Amino acid sequence: MKLDLKIPFRDLARIECHVAASRTTAQAVQAQTGADLVFNTAIFDLRSGSVLSRMTAGGKRYGTASAPAWGLEFPKDAAPARVWDNGRDCPHYLGPYSYAVVDGEVRDGLRDNAKRGRMLLGITPDSLVVLGFDDGDASRCSTAVAGQAMQKRGCTFAMNLDGGASVQWAGRFGGCKGQRKVPAFLCVYLKKSEPETEDVKLRAIATKKQSVYTASGAVESGRYIDKNDACEVGSITQNLLIPVTYPTGSGPRKAYVRSLEGFTQG
């Protein structure tokens, strides 16, 4: 399974780090917090469960025995920002397992060539980027390839989080159950607003085969937009999906796509 999100800062209500009393799942944390998206973050000691990556959750610091590093802070009333080791004492800060992108350039700090599941978090000048895929997804890759993927998505800074069997997420963008319970998560809350209308904004032509999704963000098995299909594309919805009307053998059909990366204006 794959998670591939680019969330504009303007749509973020708040972001909080969460450390559980004992190892648990993203699904359990999402049910507890009501966050729109929950995913695993810090590496940890597999025996004791103690957090090893440097992070701050609700003002409490974890992983202080590890080396200081650049990370992301999540202020209450401001956009996420890169800072050095939580230098401004923000209540919620997340450090890296290793760097993936620094100053817009790929920085493969881990140099893990194995094709494994990965969880990455980064920022562009105006958006939060989350990329995750589990060990069973065809997109599993080395840390170098993962860093290149974050750079391609426009990240000025991005970091590897705990990967492999720890990868898991839950919320309105679907879910992935990890192969093991973990102690640390990031909880993302989106602003609540009235759903936008689906008035047609443009006509587009698919440049490659495209998966389609339901309004809840679940992939529609067996359905897709074919290459060169002419489509009508509407406004982005509250849950960051894009409504699209595409041709089928039985007539036009409405569904959703996650981005317009695979389309050209037509």
PDB file of C-alpha atoms in Angstrom:
ATOM      1  CA  MET A   1       0.000   0.000   0.000  1.00  0.00           C
ATOM      2  CA  LYS A   2       1.118   3.568  -0.680  1.00  0.00           C
ATOM      3  CA  LEU A   3       0.578   7.000   0.907  1.00  0.00           C
ATOM      4  CA  ASP A   4       1.471   9.976  -1.288  1.00  0.00           C
ATOM      5  CA  LEU A   5       0.233  13.353  -0.028  1.00  0.00           C
ATOM      6  CA  LYS A   6       1.075  16.996  -0.607  1.00  0.00           C
ATOM      7  CA  ILE A   7      -0.967  19.082   1.827  1.00  0.00           C
ATOM      8  CA  PRO A   8      -0.917  22.901   1.456  1.00  0.00           C
ATOM      9  CA  PHE A   9       0.008  24.675   4.688  1.00  0.00           C
ATOM     10  CA  ARG A  10      -3.202  26.697   4.403  1.00  0.00           C
ATOM     11  CA  ASP A  11      -5.194  23.489   4.906  1.00  0.00           C
ATOM     12  CA  LEU A  12      -3.404  22.489   8.133  1.00  0.00           C
ATOM     13  CA  ALA A  13      -5.107  23.149  11.458  1.00  0.00           C
ATOM     14  CA  ARG A  14      -2.288  21.730  13.582  1.00  0.00           C
ATOM     15  CA  ILE A  15       0.312  18.970  13.728  1.00  0.00           C
ATOM     16  CA  GLU A  16       1.242  17.140  16.919  1.00  0.00           C
ATOM     17  CA  CYS A  17       3.801  14.520  17.837  1.00  0.00           C
ATOM     18  CA  HIS A  18       2.386  11.649  19.862  1.00  0.00           C
ATOM     19  CA  VAL A  19       4.283   9.179  22.039  1.00  0.00           C
ATOM     20  CA  ALA A  20       2.157   6.341  23.394  1.00  0.00           C
ATOM     21  CA  ALA A  21       2.475   4.898  26.899  1.00  0.00           C
ATOM     22  CA  SER A  22       3.284   1.562  25.251  1.00  0.00           C
ATOM     23  CA  ARG A  23       3.795   0.420  21.689  1.00  0.00           C
ATOM     24  CA  THR A  24       0.595   0.568  19.654  1.00  0.00           C
ATOM     25  CA  THR A  25      -0.751   1.086  16.117  1.00  0.00           C
ATOM     26  CA  ALA A  26      -1.584   4.068  13.944  1.00  0.00           C
ATOM     27  CA  GLN A  27      -5.184   2.843  13.856  1.00  0.00           C
ATOM     28  CA  ALA A  28      -5.435   2.942  17.665  1.00  0.00           C
ATOM     29  CA  VAL A  29      -3.897   6.420  17.869  1.00  0.00           C
ATOM     30  CA  GLN A  30      -6.196   7.733  15.141  1.00  0.00           C
ATOM     31  CA  ALA A  31      -9.237   6.385  17.007  1.00  0.00           C
ATOM     32  CA  GLN A  32      -7.959   8.017  20.219  1.00  0.00           C
ATOM     33  CA  THR A  33      -7.041  11.429  18.778  1.00  0.00           C
ATOM     34  CA  GLY A  34      -9.457  11.847  15.872  1.00  0.00           C
ATOM     35  CA  ALA A  35      -6.615  13.145  13.687  1.00  0.00           C
ATOM     36  CA  ASP A  36      -7.175  13.233   9.936  1.00  0.00           C
ATOM     37  CA  LEU A  37      -3.863  11.423   9.393  1.00  0.00           C
ATOM     38  CA  VAL A  38      -1.647   9.432  11.762  1.00  0.00           C
ATOM     39  CA  PHE A  39       1.613   7.757  10.761  1.00  0.00           C
ATOM     40  CA  ASN A  40       4.692   6.278  12.430  1.00  0.00           C
ATOM     41  CA  THR A  41       7.762   8.444  12.996  1.00  0.00           C
ATOM     42  CA  ALA A  42      10.750   7.809  15.288  1.00  0.00           C
ATOM     43  CA  ILE A  43      13.071   4.836  15.416  1.00  0.00           C
ATOM     44  CA  PHE A  44      13.040   3.079  18.778  1.00  0.00           C
ATOM     45  CA  ASP A  45      14.726   0.400  20.853  1.00  0.00           C
ATOM     46  CA  LEU A  46      13.097  -2.882  19.854  1.00  0.00           C
ATOM     47  CA  ARG A  47      13.618  -4.350  23.330  1.00  0.00           C
ATOM     48  CA  SER A  48      12.531  -1.523  25.603  1.00  0.00           C
ATOM     49  CA  GLY A  49      10.336   0.450  23.203  1.00  0.00           C
ATOM     50  CA  SER A  50      12.071   3.724  24.144  1.00  0.00           C
ATOM     51  CA  VAL A  51      12.209   6.432  21.464  1.00  0.00           C
ATOM     52  CA  LEU A  52      15.683   6.916  19.983  1.00  0.00           C
ATOM     53  CA  SER A  53      15.139   9.689  17.412  1.00  0.00           C
ATOM     54  CA  ARG A  54      15.129  13.190  18.886  1.00  0.00           C
ATOM     55  CA  MET A  55      11.598  14.511  19.139  1.00  0.00           C
ATOM     56  CA  THR A  56       9.375  16.637  21.362  1.00  0.00           C
ATOM     57  CA  ALA A  57       5.755  15.723  22.056  1.00  0.00           C
ATOM     58  CA  GLY A  58       3.622  18.065  24.153  1.00  0.00           C
ATOM     59  CA  GLY A  59       6.770  19.775  25.427  1.00  0.00           C
ATOM     60  CA  LYS A  60       8.424  16.536  26.594  1.00  0.00           C
ATOM     61  CA  ARG A  61      11.695  15.632  24.890  1.00  0.00           C
ATOM     62  CA  TYR A  62      12.670  12.160  23.744  1.00  0.00           C
ATOM     63  CA  GLY A  63      15.766  10.609  22.227  1.00  0.00           C
ATOM     64  CA  THR A  64      18.090  13.174  23.788  1.00  0.00           C
ATOM     65  CA  ALA A  65      20.973  10.675  23.787  1.00  0.00           C
ATOM     66  CA  SER A  66      21.129  10.805  19.992  1.00  0.00           C
ATOM     67  CA  ALA A  67      23.031  13.461  18.054  1.00  0.00           C
ATOM     68  CA  PRO A  68      21.435  16.881  17.371  1.00  0.00           C
ATOM     69  CA  ALA A  69      20.161  17.350  13.817  1.00  0.00           C
ATOM     70  CA  TRP A  70      17.954  19.435  11.588  1.00  0.00           C
ATOM     71  CA  GLY A  71      14.304  18.520  12.005  1.00  0.00           C
ATOM     72  CA  LEU A  72      10.792  19.926  11.660  1.00  0.00           C
ATOM     73  CA  GLU A  73       8.935  21.937  14.270  1.00  0.00           C
ATOM     74  CA  PHE A  74       5.157  22.248  14.277  1.00  0.00           C
ATOM     75  CA  PRO A  75       4.081  25.556  15.859  1.00  0.00           C
ATOM     76  CA  LYS A  76       0.450  25.993  16.839  1.00  0.00           C
ATOM     77  CA  ASP A  77      -0.221  29.042  14.678  1.00  0.00           C
ATOM     78  CA  ALA A  78       2.434  28.813  11.971  1.00  0.00           C
ATOM     79  CA  ALA A  79       3.550  26.552   9.157  1.00  0.00           C
ATOM     80  CA  PRO A  80       5.960  23.662   9.801  1.00  0.00           C
ATOM     81  CA  ALA A  81       9.560  24.800   9.549  1.00  0.00           C
ATOM     82  CA  ARG A  82      13.058  23.350   9.552  1.00  0.00           C
ATOM     83  CA  VAL A  83      14.938  24.073  12.772  1.00  0.00           C
ATOM     84  CA  TRP A  84      18.116  22.857  14.426  1.00  0.00           C
ATOM     85  CA  ASP A  85      17.315  20.391  17.195  1.00  0.00           C
ATOM     86  CA  ASN A  86      14.181  22.204  18.395  1.00  0.00           C
ATOM     87  CA  GLY A  87      16.167  25.318  19.153  1.00  0.00           C
ATOM     88  CA  ARG A  88      13.033  27.396  19.772  1.00  0.00           C
ATOM     89  CA  ASP A  89      11.534  24.932  22.258  1.00  0.00           C
ATOM     90  CA  CYS A  90       8.432  24.261  20.179  1.00  0.00           C
ATOM     91  CA  PRO A  91       6.022  21.838  21.936  1.00  0.00           C
ATOM     92  CA  HIS A  92       6.076  19.538  18.891  1.00  0.00           C
ATOM     93  CA  TYR A  93       9.285  18.756  17.021  1.00  0.00           C
ATOM     94  CA  LEU A  94      10.406  15.752  14.984  1.00  0.00           C
ATOM     95  CA  GLY A  95      13.981  14.864  14.137  1.00  0.00           C
ATOM     96  CA  PRO A  96      15.092  12.493  11.378  1.00  0.00           C
ATOM     97  CA  TYR A  97      16.195   8.886  11.289  1.00  0.00           C
ATOM     98  CA  SER A  98      18.368  10.254   8.487  1.00  0.00           C
ATOM     99  CA  TYR A  99      18.164  13.096   5.988  1.00  0.00           C
ATOM    100  CA  ALA A 100      16.555  12.564   2.586  1.00  0.00           C
ATOM    101  CA  VAL A 101      16.641  16.116   1.127  1.00  0.00           C
ATOM    102  CA  VAL A 102      18.503  19.169   2.449  1.00  0.00           C
ATOM    103  CA  ASP A 103      18.281  22.579   0.746  1.00  0.00           C
ATOM    104  CA  GLY A 104      16.540  20.950  -2.204  1.00  0.00           C
ATOM    105  CA  GLU A 105      19.329  18.436  -2.829  1.00  0.00           C
ATOM    106  CA  VAL A 106      19.127  14.692  -2.201  1.00  0.00           C
ATOM    107  CA  ARG A 107      21.077  13.808   0.967  1.00  0.00           C
ATOM    108  CA  ASP A 108      21.045  10.042   1.393  1.00  0.00           C
ATOM    109  CA  GLY A 109      22.230   9.889   4.979  1.00  0.00           C
ATOM    110  CA  LEU A 110      21.203   6.268   5.573  1.00  0.00           C
ATOM    111  CA  ARG A 111      22.505   4.762   2.292  1.00  0.00           C
ATOM    112  CA  ASP A 112      20.312   1.710   2.610  1.00  0.00           C
ATOM    113  CA  ASN A 113      20.179  -0.017  -0.775  1.00  0.00           C
ATOM    114  CA  ALA A 114      17.609  -2.601   0.295  1.00  0.00           C
ATOM    115  CA  LYS A 115      14.144  -2.409  -1.283  1.00  0.00           C
ATOM    116  CA  ARG A 116      12.122  -1.816   1.867  1.00  0.00           C
ATOM    117  CA  GLY A 117       9.042   0.018   2.961  1.00  0.00           C
ATOM    118  CA  ARG A 118       9.766   3.694   3.698  1.00  0.00           C
ATOM    119  CA  MET A 119       8.105   6.555   5.548  1.00  0.00           C
ATOM    120  CA  LEU A 120       9.261  10.074   4.676  1.00  0.00           C
ATOM    121  CA  LEU A 121       8.194  13.552   5.727  1.00  0.00           C
ATOM    122  CA  GLY A 122       9.191  16.835   4.125  1.00  0.00           C
ATOM    123  CA  ILE A 123       8.228  20.398   3.295  1.00  0.00           C
ATOM    124  CA  THR A 124       8.077  22.516   0.169  1.00  0.00           C
ATOM    125  CA  PRO A 125       7.825  26.317   0.406  1.00  0.00           C
ATOM    126  CA  ASP A 126       4.053  25.977   0.845  1.00  0.00           C
ATOM    127  CA  SER A 127       3.150  22.340   1.571  1.00  0.00           C
ATOM    128  CA  LEU A 128       3.689  19.337   3.811  1.00  0.00           C
ATOM    129  CA  VAL A 129       4.717  16.192   1.906  1.00  0.00           C
ATOM    130  CA  VAL A 130       4.159  12.677   3.265  1.00  0.00           C
ATOM    131  CA  LEU A 131       5.352   9.628   1.352  1.00  0.00           C
ATOM    132  CA  GLY A 132       4.952   6.100   2.663  1.00  0.00           C
ATOM    133  CA  PHE A 133       4.845   2.565   1.322  1.00  0.00           C
ATOM    134  CA  ASP A 134       5.004  -0.721   3.148  1.00  0.00           C
ATOM    135  CA  ASP A 135       7.252  -3.698   2.527  1.00  0.00           C
ATOM    136  CA  GLY A 136       4.607  -5.298   0.332  1.00  0.00           C
ATOM    137  CA  ASP A 137       4.161  -2.359  -2.063  1.00  0.00           C
ATOM    138  CA  ALA A 138       5.759  -2.484  -5.497  1.00  0.00           C
ATOM    139  CA  SER A 139       7.176   1.006  -4.837  1.00  0.00           C
ATOM    140  CA  ARG A 140       9.389  -0.151  -1.963  1.00  0.00           C
ATOM    141  CA  CYS A 141      12.901   1.120  -2.623  1.00  0.00           C
ATOM    142  CA  SER A 142      16.308   2.204  -1.355  1.00  0.00           C
ATOM    143  CA  THR A 143      16.744   5.392   0.665  1.00  0.00           C
ATOM    144  CA  ALA A 144      18.430   7.031  -2.343  1.00  0.00           C
ATOM    145  CA  VAL A 145      15.376   6.444  -4.541  1.00  0.00           C
ATOM    146  CA  ALA A 146      13.071   7.601  -1.726  1.00  0.00           C
ATOM    147  CA  GLY A 147      15.062  10.824  -1.413  1.00  0.00           C
ATOM    148  CA  GLN A 148      14.800  11.400  -5.150  1.00  0.00           C
ATOM    149  CA  ALA A 149      11.034  10.945  -4.902  1.00  0.00           C
ATOM    150  CA  MET A 150      10.825  13.653  -2.213  1.00  0.00           C
ATOM    151  CA  GLN A 151      13.003  15.988  -4.282  1.00  0.00           C
ATOM    152  CA  LYS A 152      10.714  15.385  -7.289  1.00  0.00           C
ATOM    153  CA  ARG A 153       7.754  16.459  -5.150  1.00  0.00           C
ATOM    154  CA  GLY A 154       9.426  19.813  -4.557  1.00  0.00           C
ATOM    155  CA  CYS A 155      10.792  19.278  -1.045  1.00  0.00           C
ATOM    156  CA  THR A 156      13.377  21.754   0.207  1.00  0.00           C
ATOM    157  CA  PHE A 157      13.884  19.541   3.268  1.00  0.00           C
ATOM    158  CA  ALA A 158      12.834  15.953   3.899  1.00  0.00           C
ATOM    159  CA  MET A 159      13.773  13.156   6.250  1.00  0.00           C
ATOM    160  CA  ASN A 160      13.537   9.410   6.536  1.00  0.00           C
ATOM    161  CA  LEU A 161      11.466   8.129   9.436  1.00  0.00           C
ATOM    162  CA  ASP A 162      11.306   4.549  10.729  1.00  0.00           C
ATOM    163  CA  GLY A 163      10.741   2.203   7.787  1.00  0.00           C
ATOM    164  CA  GLY A 164      10.390  -1.495   7.039  1.00  0.00           C
ATOM    165  CA  ALA A 165       8.044  -3.339   9.362  1.00  0.00           C
ATOM    166  CA  SER A 166       7.221  -0.111  11.260  1.00  0.00           C
ATOM    167  CA  VAL A 167       5.511   1.633   8.328  1.00  0.00           C
ATOM    168  CA  GLN A 168       1.837   2.298   9.070  1.00  0.00           C
ATOM    169  CA  TRP A 169      -0.788   5.005   8.757  1.00  0.00           C
ATOM    170  CA  ALA A 170      -4.490   5.611   9.415  1.00  0.00           C
ATOM    171  CA  GLY A 171      -7.129   8.260   8.781  1.00  0.00           C
ATOM    172  CA  ARG A 172      -9.158   9.759   5.983  1.00  0.00           C
ATOM    173  CA  PHE A 173      -6.518   8.916   3.348  1.00  0.00           C
ATOM    174  CA  GLY A 174      -6.839   5.176   3.874  1.00  0.00           C
ATOM    175  CA  GLY A 175      -4.806   2.925   6.120  1.00  0.00           C
ATOM    176  CA  CYS A 176      -1.858   0.579   6.276  1.00  0.00           C
ATOM    177  CA  LYS A 177      -1.384  -1.789   9.203  1.00  0.00           C
ATOM    178  CA  GLY A 178       2.252  -2.098  10.198  1.00  0.00           C
ATOM    179  CA  GLN A 179       3.930  -5.414  10.857  1.00  0.00           C
ATOM    180  CA  ARG A 180       4.836  -4.307  14.386  1.00  0.00           C
ATOM    181  CA  LYS A 181       3.575  -1.909  17.015  1.00  0.00           C
ATOM    182  CA  VAL A 182       5.548   1.306  17.524  1.00  0.00           C
ATOM    183  CA  PRO A 183       5.663   4.050  20.188  1.00  0.00           C
ATOM    184  CA  ALA A 184       5.834   7.314  18.194  1.00  0.00           C
ATOM    185  CA  PHE A 185       3.499   8.953  15.672  1.00  0.00           C
ATOM    186  CA  LEU A 186       2.661  12.219  13.959  1.00  0.00           C
ATOM    187  CA  CYS A 187      -0.961  13.403  14.088  1.00  0.00           C
ATOM    188  CA  VAL A 188      -2.082  15.773  11.327  1.00  0.00           C
ATOM    189  CA  TYR A 189      -5.314  17.752  11.718  1.00  0.00           C
ATOM    190  CA  LEU A 190      -6.888  19.567   8.760  1.00  0.00           C
ATOM    191  CA  LYS A 191      -9.021  22.672   8.819  1.00  0.00           C
ATOM    192  CA  LYS A 192     -12.740  22.014   8.632  1.00  0.00           C
ATOM    193  CA  SER A 193     -14.644  23.827   5.920  1.00  0.00           C
ATOM    194  CA  GLU A 194     -17.645  23.485   3.676  1.00  0.00           C
ATOM    195  CA  PRO A 195     -17.010  21.094   0.782  1.00  0.00           C
ATOM    196  CA  GLU A 196     -16.093  22.934  -2.377  1.00  0.00           C
ATOM    197  CA  THR A 197     -18.289  22.657  -5.417  1.00  0.00           C
ATOM    198  CA  GLU A 198     -17.345  20.354  -8.220  1.00  0.00           C
ATOM    199  CA  ASP A 199     -17.746  22.940 -10.991  1.00  0.00           C
ATOM    200  CA  VAL A 200     -15.569  22.050 -13.937  1.00  0.00           C
ATOM    201  CA  LYS A 201     -12.354  24.093 -13.910  1.00  0.00           C
ATOM    202  CA  LEU A 202     -10.551  22.570 -16.894  1.00  0.00           C
ATOM    203  CA  ARG A 203     -10.393  19.800 -19.429  1.00  0.00           C
ATOM    204  CA  ALA A 204      -7.425  17.469 -19.201  1.00  0.00           C
ATOM    205  CA  ILE A 205      -5.951  14.542 -21.088  1.00  0.00           C
ATOM    206  CA  ALA A 206      -4.309  11.650 -19.253  1.00  0.00           C
ATOM    207  CA  THR A 207      -0.669  11.199 -20.257  1.00  0.00           C
ATOM    208  CA  LYS A 208      -0.529   7.754 -18.631  1.00  0.00           C
ATOM    209  CA  LYS A 209      -2.822   5.191 -17.046  1.00  0.00           C
ATOM    210  CA  GLN A 210      -4.300   6.644 -13.838  1.00  0.00           C
ATOM    211  CA  SER A 211      -5.792   4.956 -10.790  1.00  0.00           C
ATOM    212  CA  VAL A 212      -9.107   6.375  -9.587  1.00  0.00           C
ATOM    213  CA  TYR A 213     -10.412   6.717  -6.024  1.00  0.00           C
ATOM    214  CA  THR A 214     -13.635   6.964  -4.065  1.00  0.00           C
ATOM    215  CA  ALA A 215     -14.605  10.147  -2.198  1.00  0.00           C
ATOM    216  CA  SER A 216     -13.095   8.623   0.974  1.00  0.00           C
ATOM    217  CA  GLY A 217      -9.725   8.114  -0.716  1.00  0.00           C
ATOM    218  CA  ALA A 218      -9.883   4.343  -1.298  1.00  0.00           C
ATOM    219  CA  VAL A 219      -8.545   3.088  -4.609  1.00  0.00           C
ATOM    220  CA  GLU A 220     -11.212   1.653  -6.933  1.00  0.00           C
ATOM    221  CA  SER A 221     -10.085  -1.850  -7.831  1.00  0.00           C
ATOM    222  CA  GLY A 222     -10.343  -2.699 -11.509  1.00  0.00           C
ATOM    223  CA  ARG A 223     -11.131   0.863 -12.623  1.00  0.00           C
ATOM    224  CA  TYR A 224      -8.769   3.388 -14.154  1.00  0.00           C
ATOM    225  CA  ILE A 225      -8.414   6.313 -16.549  1.00  0.00           C
ATOM    226  CA  ASP A 226      -6.641   5.160 -19.691  1.00  0.00           C
ATOM    227  CA  LYS A 227      -3.827   7.015 -21.421  1.00  0.00           C
ATOM    228  CA  ASN A 228      -5.138   9.724 -23.819  1.00  0.00           C
ATOM    229  CA  ASP A 229      -8.595   9.764 -22.191  1.00  0.00           C
ATOM    230  CA  ALA A 230     -10.113  13.262 -22.252  1.00  0.00           C
ATOM    231  CA  CYS A 231     -11.490  14.209 -18.819  1.00  0.00           C
ATOM    232  CA  GLU A 232     -13.230  17.045 -17.003  1.00  0.00           C
ATOM    233  CA  VAL A 233     -11.505  18.071 -13.787  1.00  0.00           C
ATOM    234  CA  GLY A 234     -13.152  19.882 -10.871  1.00  0.00           C
ATOM    235  CA  SER A 235     -11.994  21.749  -7.767  1.00  0.00           C
ATOM    236  CA  ILE A 236      -9.992  20.031  -5.052  1.00  0.00           C
ATOM    237  CA  THR A 237     -12.217  18.639  -2.302  1.00  0.00           C
ATOM    238  CA  GLN A 238     -11.949  18.984   1.465  1.00  0.00           C
ATOM    239  CA  ASN A 239     -10.038  15.713   1.708  1.00  0.00           C
ATOM    240  CA  LEU A 240      -7.528  16.801  -0.948  1.00  0.00           C
ATOM    241  CA  LEU A 241      -8.882  14.636  -3.765  1.00  0.00           C
ATOM    242  CA  ILE A 242      -9.631  16.005  -7.227  1.00  0.00           C
ATOM    243  CA  PRO A 243     -12.989  15.132  -8.825  1.00  0.00           C
ATOM    244  CA  VAL A 244     -12.749  13.937 -12.404  1.00  0.00           C
ATOM    245  CA  THR A 245     -15.232  12.777 -15.016  1.00  0.00           C
ATOM    246  CA  TYR A 246     -13.714  10.288 -17.427  1.00  0.00           C
ATOM    247  CA  PRO A 247     -15.000   8.175 -20.359  1.00  0.00           C
ATOM    248  CA  THR A 248     -15.957   4.520 -20.034  1.00  0.00           C
ATOM    249  CA  GLY A 249     -17.639   2.027 -22.371  1.00  0.00           C
ATOM    250  CA  SER A 250     -20.989   2.763 -20.717  1.00  0.00           C
ATOM    251  CA  GLY A 251     -20.586   6.550 -20.725  1.00  0.00           C
ATOM    252  CA  PRO A 252     -18.972   9.275 -18.585  1.00  0.00           C
ATOM    253  CA  ARG A 253     -18.163   8.279 -14.997  1.00  0.00           C
ATOM    254  CA  LYS A 254     -17.277  10.376 -11.948  1.00  0.00           C
ATOM    255  CA  ALA A 255     -14.437   9.481  -9.579  1.00  0.00           C
ATOM    256  CA  TYR A 256     -11.398  11.134  -7.974  1.00  0.00           C
ATOM    257  CA  VAL A 257      -7.626  11.329  -8.512  1.00  0.00           C
ATOM    258  CA  ARG A 258      -4.911  12.301  -6.035  1.00  0.00           C
ATOM    259  CA  SER A 259      -3.035  14.749  -8.277  1.00  0.00           C
ATOM    260  CA  LEU A 260      -2.871  16.102 -11.822  1.00  0.00           C
ATOM    261  CA  GLU A 261       0.735  15.047 -12.300  1.00  0.00           C
ATOM    262  CA  GLY A 262      -0.253  12.518 -14.987  1.00  0.00           C
ATOM    263  CA  PHE A 263      -2.439  14.896 -17.001  1.00  0.00           C
ATOM    264  CA  THR A 264      -1.948  17.654 -19.536  1.00  0.00           C
ATOM    265  CA  GLN A 265      -4.412  20.451 -20.181  1.00  0.00           C
ATOM    266  CA  GLY A 266      -6.579  19.731 -23.182  1.00  0.00           C
TER     267      GLY A 266
END
